PDB file of C-alpha atoms in Angstrom:
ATOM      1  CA  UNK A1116     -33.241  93.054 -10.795  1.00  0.00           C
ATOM      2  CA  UNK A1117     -34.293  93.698 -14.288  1.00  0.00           C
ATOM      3  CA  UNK A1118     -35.288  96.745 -13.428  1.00  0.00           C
ATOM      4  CA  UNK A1119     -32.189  98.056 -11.412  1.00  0.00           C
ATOM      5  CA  UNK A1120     -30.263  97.352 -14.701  1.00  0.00           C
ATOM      6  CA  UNK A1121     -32.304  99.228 -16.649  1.00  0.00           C
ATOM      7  CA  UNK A1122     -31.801 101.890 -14.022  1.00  0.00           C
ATOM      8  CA  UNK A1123     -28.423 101.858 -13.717  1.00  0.00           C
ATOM      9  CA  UNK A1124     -28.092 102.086 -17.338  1.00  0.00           C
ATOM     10  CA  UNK A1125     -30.492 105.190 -17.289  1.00  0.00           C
ATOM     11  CA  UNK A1126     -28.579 106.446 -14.407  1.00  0.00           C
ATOM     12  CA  UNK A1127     -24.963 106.150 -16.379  1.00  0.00           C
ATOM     13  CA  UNK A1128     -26.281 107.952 -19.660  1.00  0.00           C
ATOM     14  CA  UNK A1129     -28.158 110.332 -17.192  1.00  0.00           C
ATOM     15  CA  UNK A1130     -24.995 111.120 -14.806  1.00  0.00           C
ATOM     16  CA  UNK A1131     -22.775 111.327 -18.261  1.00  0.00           C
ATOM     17  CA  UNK A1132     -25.337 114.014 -19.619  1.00  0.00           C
ATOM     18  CA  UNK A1133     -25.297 115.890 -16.520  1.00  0.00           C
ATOM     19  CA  UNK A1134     -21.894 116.121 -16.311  1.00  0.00           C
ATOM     20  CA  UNK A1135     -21.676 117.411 -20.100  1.00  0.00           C
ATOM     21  CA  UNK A1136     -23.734 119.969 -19.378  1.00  0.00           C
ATOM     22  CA  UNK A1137     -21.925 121.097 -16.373  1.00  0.00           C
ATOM     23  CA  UNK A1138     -18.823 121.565 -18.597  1.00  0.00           C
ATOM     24  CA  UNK A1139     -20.406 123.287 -20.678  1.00  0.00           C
ATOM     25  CA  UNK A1140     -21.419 125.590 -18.393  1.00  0.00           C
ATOM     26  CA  UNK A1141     -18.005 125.875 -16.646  1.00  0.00           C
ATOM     27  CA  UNK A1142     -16.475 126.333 -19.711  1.00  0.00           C
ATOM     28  CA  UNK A1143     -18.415 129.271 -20.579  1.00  0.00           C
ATOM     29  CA  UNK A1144     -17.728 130.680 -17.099  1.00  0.00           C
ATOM     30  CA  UNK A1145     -14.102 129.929 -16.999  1.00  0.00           C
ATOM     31  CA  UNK A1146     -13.196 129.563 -20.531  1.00  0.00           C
ATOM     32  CA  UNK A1147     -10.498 127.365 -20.047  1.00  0.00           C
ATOM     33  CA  UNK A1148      -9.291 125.132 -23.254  1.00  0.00           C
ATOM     34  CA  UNK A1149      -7.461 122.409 -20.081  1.00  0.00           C
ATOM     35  CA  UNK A1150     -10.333 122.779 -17.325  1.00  0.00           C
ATOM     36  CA  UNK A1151     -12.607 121.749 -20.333  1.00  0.00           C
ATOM     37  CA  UNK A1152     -10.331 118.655 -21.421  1.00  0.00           C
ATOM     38  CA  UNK A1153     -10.298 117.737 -17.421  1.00  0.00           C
ATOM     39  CA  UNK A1154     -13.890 117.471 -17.219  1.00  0.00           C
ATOM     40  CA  UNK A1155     -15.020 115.756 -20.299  1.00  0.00           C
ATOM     41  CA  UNK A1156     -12.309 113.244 -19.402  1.00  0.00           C
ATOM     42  CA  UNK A1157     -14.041 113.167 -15.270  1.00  0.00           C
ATOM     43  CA  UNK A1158     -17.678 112.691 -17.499  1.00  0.00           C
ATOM     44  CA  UNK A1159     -16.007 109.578 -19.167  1.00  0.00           C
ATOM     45  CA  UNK A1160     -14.837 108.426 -16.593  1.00  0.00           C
ATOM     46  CA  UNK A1161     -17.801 108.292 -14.293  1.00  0.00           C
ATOM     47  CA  UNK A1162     -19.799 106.641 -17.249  1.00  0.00           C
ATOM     48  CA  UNK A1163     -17.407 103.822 -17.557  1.00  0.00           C
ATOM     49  CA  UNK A1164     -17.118 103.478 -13.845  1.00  0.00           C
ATOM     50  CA  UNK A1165     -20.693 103.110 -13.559  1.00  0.00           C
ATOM     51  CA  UNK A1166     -21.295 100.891 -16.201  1.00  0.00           C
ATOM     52  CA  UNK A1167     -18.081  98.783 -14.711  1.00  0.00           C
ATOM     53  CA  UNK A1168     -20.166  98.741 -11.474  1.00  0.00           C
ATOM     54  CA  UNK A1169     -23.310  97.438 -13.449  1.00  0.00           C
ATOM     55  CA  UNK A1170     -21.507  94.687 -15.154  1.00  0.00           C
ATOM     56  CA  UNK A1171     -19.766  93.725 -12.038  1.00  0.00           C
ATOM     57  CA  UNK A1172     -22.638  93.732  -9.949  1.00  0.00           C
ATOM     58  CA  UNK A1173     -24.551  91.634 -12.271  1.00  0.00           C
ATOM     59  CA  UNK A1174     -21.892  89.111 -11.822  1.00  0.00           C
ATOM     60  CA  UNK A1175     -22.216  89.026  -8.416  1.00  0.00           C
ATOM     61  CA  UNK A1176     -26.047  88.775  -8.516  1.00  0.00           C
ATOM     62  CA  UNK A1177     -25.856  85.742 -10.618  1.00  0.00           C
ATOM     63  CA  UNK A1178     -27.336  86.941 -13.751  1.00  0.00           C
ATOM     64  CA  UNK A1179     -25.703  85.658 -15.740  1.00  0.00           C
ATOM     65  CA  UNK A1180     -26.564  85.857 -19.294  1.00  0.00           C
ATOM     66  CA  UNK A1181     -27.264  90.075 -18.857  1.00  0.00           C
ATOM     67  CA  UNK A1182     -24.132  90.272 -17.440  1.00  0.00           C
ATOM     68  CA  UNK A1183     -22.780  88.443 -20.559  1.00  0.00           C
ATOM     69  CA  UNK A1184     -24.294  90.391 -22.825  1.00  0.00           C
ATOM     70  CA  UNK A1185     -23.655  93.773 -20.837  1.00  0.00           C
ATOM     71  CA  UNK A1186     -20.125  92.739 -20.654  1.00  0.00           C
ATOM     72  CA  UNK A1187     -19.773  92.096 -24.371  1.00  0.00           C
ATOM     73  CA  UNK A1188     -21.406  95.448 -25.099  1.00  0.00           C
ATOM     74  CA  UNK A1189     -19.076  97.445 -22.670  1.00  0.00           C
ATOM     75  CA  UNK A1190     -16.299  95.873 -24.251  1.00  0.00           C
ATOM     76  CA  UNK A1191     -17.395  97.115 -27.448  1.00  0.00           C
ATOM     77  CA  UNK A1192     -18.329 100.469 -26.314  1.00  0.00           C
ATOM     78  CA  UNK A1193     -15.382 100.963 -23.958  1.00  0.00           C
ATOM     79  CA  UNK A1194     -13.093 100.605 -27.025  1.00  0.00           C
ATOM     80  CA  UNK A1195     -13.904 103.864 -28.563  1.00  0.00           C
ATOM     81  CA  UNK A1196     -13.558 105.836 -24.782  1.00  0.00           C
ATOM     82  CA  UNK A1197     -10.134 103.494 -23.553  1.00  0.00           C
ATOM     83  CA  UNK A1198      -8.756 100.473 -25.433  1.00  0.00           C
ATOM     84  CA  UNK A1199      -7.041  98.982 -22.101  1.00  0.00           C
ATOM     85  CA  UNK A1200     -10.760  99.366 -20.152  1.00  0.00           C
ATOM     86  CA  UNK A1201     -12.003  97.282 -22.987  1.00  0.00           C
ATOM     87  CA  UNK A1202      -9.793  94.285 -22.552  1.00  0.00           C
ATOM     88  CA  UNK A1203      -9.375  94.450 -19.353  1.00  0.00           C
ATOM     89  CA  UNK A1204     -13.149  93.670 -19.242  1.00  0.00           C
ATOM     90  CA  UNK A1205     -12.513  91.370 -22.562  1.00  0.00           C
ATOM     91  CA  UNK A1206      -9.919  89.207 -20.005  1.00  0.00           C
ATOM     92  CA  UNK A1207     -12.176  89.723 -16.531  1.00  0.00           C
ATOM     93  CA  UNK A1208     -14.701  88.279 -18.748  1.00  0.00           C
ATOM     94  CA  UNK A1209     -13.188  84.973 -20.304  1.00  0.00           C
ATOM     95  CA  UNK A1210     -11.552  84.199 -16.661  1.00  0.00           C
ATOM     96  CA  UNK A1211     -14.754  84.425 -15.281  1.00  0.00           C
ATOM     97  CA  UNK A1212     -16.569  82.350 -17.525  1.00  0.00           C
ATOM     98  CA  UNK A1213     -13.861  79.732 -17.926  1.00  0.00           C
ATOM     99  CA  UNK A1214     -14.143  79.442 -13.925  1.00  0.00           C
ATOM    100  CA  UNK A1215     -17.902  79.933 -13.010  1.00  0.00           C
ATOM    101  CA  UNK A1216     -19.876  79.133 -16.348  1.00  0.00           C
ATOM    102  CA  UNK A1217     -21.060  75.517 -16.295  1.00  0.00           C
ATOM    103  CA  UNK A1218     -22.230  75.087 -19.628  1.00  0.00           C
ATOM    104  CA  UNK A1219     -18.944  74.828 -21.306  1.00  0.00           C
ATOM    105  CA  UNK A1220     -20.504  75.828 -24.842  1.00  0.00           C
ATOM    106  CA  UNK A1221     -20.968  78.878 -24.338  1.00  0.00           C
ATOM    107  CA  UNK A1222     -18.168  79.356 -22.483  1.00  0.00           C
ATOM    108  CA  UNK A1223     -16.357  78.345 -25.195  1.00  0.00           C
ATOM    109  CA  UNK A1224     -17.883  80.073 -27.723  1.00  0.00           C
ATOM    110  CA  UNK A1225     -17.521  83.625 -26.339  1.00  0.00           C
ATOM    111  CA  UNK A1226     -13.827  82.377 -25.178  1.00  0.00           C
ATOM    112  CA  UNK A1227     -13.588  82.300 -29.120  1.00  0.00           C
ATOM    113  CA  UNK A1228     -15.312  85.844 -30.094  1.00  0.00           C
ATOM    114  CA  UNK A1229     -13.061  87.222 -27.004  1.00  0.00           C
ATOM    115  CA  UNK A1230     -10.168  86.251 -28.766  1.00  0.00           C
ATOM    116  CA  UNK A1231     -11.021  87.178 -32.727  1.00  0.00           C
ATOM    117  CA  UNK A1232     -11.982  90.613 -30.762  1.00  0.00           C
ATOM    118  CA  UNK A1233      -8.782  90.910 -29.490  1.00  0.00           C
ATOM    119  CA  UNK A1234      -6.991  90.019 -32.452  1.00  0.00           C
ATOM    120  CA  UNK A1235      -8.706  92.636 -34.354  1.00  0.00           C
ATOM    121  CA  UNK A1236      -6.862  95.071 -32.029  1.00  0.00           C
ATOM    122  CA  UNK A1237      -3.532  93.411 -32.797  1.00  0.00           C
ATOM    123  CA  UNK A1238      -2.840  92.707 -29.634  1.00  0.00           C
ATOM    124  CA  UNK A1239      -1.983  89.267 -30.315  1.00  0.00           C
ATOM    125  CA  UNK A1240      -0.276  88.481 -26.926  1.00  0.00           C
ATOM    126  CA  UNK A1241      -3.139  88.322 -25.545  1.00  0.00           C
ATOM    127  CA  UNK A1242      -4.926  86.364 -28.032  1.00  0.00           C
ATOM    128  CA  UNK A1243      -3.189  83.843 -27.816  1.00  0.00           C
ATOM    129  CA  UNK A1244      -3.105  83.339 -24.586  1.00  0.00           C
ATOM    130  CA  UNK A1245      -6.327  83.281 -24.101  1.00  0.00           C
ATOM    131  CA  UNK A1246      -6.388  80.519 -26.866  1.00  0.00           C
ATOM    132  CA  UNK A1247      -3.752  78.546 -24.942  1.00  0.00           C
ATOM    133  CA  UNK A1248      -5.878  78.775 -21.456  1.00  0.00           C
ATOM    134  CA  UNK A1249      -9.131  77.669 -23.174  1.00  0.00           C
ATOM    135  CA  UNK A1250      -7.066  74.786 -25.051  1.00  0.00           C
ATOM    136  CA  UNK A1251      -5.549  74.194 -21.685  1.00  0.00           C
ATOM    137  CA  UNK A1252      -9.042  74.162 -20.298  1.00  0.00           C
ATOM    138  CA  UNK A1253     -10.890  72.086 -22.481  1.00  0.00           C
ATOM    139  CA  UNK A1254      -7.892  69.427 -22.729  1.00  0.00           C
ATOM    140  CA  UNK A1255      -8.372  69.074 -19.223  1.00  0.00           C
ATOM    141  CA  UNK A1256     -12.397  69.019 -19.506  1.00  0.00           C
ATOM    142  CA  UNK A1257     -11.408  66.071 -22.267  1.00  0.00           C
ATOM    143  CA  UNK A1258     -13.059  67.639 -25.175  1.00  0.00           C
ATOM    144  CA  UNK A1259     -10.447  66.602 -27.529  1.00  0.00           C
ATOM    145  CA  UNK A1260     -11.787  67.810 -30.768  1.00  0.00           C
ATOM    146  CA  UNK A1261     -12.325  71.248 -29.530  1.00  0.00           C
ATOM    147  CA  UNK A1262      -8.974  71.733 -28.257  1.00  0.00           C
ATOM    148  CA  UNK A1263      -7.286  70.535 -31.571  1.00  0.00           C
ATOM    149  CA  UNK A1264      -9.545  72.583 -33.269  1.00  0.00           C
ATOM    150  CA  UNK A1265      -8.290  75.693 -30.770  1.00  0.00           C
ATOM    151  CA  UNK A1266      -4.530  74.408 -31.691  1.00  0.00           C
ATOM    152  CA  UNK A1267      -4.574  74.621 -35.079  1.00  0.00           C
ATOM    153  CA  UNK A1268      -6.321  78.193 -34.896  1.00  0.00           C
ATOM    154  CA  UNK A1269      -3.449  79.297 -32.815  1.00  0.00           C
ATOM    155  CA  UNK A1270      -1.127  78.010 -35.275  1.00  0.00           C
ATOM    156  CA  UNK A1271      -2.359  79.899 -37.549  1.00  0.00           C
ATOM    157  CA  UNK A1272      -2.681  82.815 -35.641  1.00  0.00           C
ATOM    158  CA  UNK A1273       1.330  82.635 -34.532  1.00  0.00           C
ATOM    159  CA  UNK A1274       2.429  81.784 -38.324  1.00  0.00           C
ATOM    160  CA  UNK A1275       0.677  85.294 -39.461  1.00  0.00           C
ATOM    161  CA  UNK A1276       2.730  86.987 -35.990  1.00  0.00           C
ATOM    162  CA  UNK A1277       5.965  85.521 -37.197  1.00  0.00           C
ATOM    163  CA  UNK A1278       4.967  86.379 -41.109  1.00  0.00           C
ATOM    164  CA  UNK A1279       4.324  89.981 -40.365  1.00  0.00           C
TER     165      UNK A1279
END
């Protein structure tokens, strides 16, 4: 499986190159300024949809920890291509850990970069709720300190909203 990764990874930064080229070439044919916009934005987005097709079917392979990683790093790199891709993944990503992950550490912890990467974005809606469903979560798992810990950050988070 390692190796399919790798592949498909290849195979996204191969199929993105490819398709660069071809406008390239069409542009020179055609020279047209909106046929050229069309096609660098079809290259995009049959990069990201591969690489959305990696992550997701890492998930469903149970591999987990690449797919964690591979998810945090599309996030990251799908926020320079399409800010709504990138949370959209951010989101797919904390549900899915908060319902399949067993060790609740991690969970937690990424639940916690997820939301200080959102709030860089200021998009602070949905920050904080993904605050309130991990504080929700972990209130229910009965790990008290953590969830107090999560409250008081999202105090703080909602007295700089209200502030600004």
């Amino acid at each position: 499986m390692t190796f399919c990764s790798y592949l498909s990874i290849y195979l996204s930064y191969s199929v993105h190159i490819y398709l660069s080229l071809l406008i390239l070439f069409i542009s020179i044919l055609f020279c047209s300024y909106q046929y050229i916009s069309f096609c660098t934005y079809l290259s995009h987005s049959v990069h990201i949809y591969l690489s959305i097709y990696l992550s997701i079917n890492l998930s469903i392979s149970l591999f987990l920890y690449l797919f964690i990683y591979l998810s945090i790093y599309l996030s990251i790199y799908l926020s320079e291509c399409s800010i709504y891709l990138s949370i959209y993944l951010s989101i797919y990503l904390s549900i899915y850990l908060s319902i399949y992950l067993s060790h609740i550490f991690i969970s937690i912890y990424l639940s916690i970069y997820l939301s200080i990467y959102l709030s860089i974005y200021r998009i602070l809606f949905i920050s904080i709720y993904l605050i309130l469903y991990i504080s929700i979560s972990l209130s229910l798992c009965s790990y008290i300190y953590l969830s107090i810990y999560l409250s008081i950050y999202l105090s703080h988070s909602v007295h700089i909203y209200l502030s600004t």
